[in-house]
Short mmCIF file of C-alpha atoms in Angstrom, two decimals:
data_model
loop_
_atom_site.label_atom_id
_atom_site.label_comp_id
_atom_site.label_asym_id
_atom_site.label_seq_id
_atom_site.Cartn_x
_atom_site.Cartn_y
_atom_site.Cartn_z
CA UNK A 1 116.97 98.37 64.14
CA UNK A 2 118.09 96.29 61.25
CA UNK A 3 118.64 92.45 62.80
CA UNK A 4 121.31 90.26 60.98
CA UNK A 5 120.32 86.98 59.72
CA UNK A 6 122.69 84.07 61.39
CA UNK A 7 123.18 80.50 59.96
CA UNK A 8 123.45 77.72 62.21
CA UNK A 9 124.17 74.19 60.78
CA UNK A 10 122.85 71.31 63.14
CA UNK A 11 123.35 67.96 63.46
CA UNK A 12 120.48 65.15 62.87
CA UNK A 13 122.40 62.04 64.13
CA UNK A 14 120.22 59.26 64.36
CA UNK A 15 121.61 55.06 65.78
CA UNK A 16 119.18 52.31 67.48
CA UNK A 17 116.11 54.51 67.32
CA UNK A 18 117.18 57.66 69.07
CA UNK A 19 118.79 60.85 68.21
CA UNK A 20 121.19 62.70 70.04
CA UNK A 21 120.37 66.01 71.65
CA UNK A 22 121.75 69.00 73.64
CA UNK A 23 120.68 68.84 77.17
CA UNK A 24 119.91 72.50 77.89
CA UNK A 25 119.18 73.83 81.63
CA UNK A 26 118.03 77.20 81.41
CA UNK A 27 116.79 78.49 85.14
CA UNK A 28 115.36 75.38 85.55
CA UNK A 29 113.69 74.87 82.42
CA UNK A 30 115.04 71.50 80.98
CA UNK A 31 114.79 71.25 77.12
CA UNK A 32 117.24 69.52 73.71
CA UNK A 33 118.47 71.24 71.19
CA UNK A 34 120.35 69.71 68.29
CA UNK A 35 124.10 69.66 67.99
CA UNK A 36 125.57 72.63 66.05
CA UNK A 37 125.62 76.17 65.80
CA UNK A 38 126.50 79.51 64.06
CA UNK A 39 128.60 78.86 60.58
CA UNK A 40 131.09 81.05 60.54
CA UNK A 41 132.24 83.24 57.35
CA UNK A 42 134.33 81.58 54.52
CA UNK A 43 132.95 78.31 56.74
CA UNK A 44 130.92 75.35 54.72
CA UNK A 45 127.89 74.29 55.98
CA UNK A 46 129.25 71.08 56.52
CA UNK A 47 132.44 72.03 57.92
CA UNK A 48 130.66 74.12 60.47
CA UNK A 49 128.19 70.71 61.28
CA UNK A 50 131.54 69.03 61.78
CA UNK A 51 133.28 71.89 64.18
CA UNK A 52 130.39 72.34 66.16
CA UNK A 53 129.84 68.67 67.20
CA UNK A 54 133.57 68.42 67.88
CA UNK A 55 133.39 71.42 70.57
CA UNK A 56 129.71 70.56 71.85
CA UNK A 57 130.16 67.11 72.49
CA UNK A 58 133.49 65.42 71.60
CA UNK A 59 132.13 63.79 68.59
CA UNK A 60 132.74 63.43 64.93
CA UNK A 61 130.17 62.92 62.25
CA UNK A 62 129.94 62.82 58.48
CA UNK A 63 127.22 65.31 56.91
CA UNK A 64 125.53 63.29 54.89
CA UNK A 65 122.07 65.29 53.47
CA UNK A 66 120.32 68.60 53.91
CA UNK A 67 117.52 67.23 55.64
CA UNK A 68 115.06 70.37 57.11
CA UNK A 69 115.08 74.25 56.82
CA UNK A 70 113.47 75.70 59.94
CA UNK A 71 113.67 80.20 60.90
CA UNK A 72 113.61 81.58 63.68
CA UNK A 73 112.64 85.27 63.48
CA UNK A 74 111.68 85.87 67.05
CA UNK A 75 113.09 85.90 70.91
CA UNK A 76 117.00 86.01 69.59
CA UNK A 77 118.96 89.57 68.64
CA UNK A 78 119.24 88.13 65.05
CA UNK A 79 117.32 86.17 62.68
CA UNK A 80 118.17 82.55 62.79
CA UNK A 81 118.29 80.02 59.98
CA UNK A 82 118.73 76.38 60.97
CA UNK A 83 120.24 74.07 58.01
CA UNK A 84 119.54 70.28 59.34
CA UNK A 85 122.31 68.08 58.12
CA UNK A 86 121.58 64.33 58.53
CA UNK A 87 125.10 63.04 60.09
CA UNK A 88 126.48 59.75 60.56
CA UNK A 89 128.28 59.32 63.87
CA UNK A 90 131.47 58.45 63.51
CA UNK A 91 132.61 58.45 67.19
CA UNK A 92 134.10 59.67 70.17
CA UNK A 93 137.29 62.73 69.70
CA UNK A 94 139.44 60.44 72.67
CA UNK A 95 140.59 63.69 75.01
CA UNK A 96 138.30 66.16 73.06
CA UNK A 97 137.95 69.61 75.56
CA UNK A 98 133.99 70.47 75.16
CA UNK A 99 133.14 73.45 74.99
CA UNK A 100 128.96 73.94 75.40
CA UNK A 101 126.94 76.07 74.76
CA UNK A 102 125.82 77.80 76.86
CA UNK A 103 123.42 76.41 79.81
CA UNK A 104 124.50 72.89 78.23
CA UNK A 105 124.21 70.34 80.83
CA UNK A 106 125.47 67.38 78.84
CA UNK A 107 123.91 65.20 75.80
CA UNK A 108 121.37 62.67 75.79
CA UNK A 109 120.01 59.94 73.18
CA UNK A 110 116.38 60.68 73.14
CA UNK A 111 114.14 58.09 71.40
CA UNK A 112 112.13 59.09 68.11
CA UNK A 113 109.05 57.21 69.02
CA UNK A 114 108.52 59.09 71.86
CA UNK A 115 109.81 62.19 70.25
CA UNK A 116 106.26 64.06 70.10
CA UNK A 117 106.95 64.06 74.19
CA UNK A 118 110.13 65.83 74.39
CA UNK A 119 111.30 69.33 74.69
CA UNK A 120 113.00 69.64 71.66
CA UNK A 121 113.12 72.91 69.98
CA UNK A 122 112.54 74.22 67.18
CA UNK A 123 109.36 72.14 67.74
CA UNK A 124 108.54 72.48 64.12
CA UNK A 125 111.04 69.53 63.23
CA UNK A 126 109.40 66.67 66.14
CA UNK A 127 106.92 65.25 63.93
CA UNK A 128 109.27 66.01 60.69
CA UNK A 129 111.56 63.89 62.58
CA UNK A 130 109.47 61.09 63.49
CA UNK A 131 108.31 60.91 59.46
CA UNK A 132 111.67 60.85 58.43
CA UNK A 133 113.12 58.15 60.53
CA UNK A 134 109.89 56.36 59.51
CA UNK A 135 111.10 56.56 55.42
CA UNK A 136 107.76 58.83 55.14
CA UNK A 137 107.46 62.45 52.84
CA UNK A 138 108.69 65.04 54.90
CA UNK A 139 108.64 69.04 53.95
CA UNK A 140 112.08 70.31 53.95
CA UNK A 141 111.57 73.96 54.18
CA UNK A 142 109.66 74.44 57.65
CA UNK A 143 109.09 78.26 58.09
CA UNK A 144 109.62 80.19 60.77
CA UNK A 145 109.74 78.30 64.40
CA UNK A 146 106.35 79.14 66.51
CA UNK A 147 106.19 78.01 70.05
CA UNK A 148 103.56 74.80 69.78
#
């Protein structure tokens, strides 16, 4: 069975020390994502970071950087490449309708420092995270997501 290969542009938005997150309740299992999801044909990147914060959460941001490169080739029908845009927030959409994803539960600013602590998936970009909001070297491309 040949899988296809899907895109999904996410949102890094980052204020006071925390980023915001997906709150995701799956059968009990409580765990973030990042804002965004699957870029859609004849769709920018950045365009698609935009849209996708809009439905998830009401929000707009400004894409500022490609910030991390993380696969996922394993537990989804199709082969998932995350592009990590580093967004300023821009603010509230005043009467936005959200649409979540699904087994969203709502959105929470989770703090950086403590970011090693948190269910946040893909995993791979916690400690990338943590470097970048502390102005260290960070690897871009992160390879395919493994369960840590």
């Amino acid at each position: 069975m040949e899988r296809k290969i899907r895109n999904s542009a996410k949102a890094l938005i980052i204020k006071d020390g925390k980023m915001l997150a997906s709150k995701i309740n799956d059968n009990g299992e409580v765990f973030y994502v990042m804002p965004g999801g699957g870029q859609d044909s004849e769709e920018l990147l950045s365009d698609a970071v935009k849209r996708e914060c809009a439905e998830e959460m009401g929000i707009m941001v400004e894409p500022k950087s490609l910030e991390f490169v993380v696969e996922g080739m394993y537990g989804e029908p199709f082969h998932r490449v995350d592009l990590v845009f580093l967004c300023d927030y821009i603010g509230e959409i005043k009467n936005a309708k959200i649409l979540g994803d699904k087994n969203q539960v709502g959105f929470e600013w989770i703090s950086i420092e403590n970011l090693m602590n948190e269910p946040l998936y893909p995993s791979k970009l916690r400690s990338q995270i943590i470097r970048f909001f502390n102005s260290e070297k960070t690897d871009v491309y992160l390879g395919n997501e493994v369960m840590e």
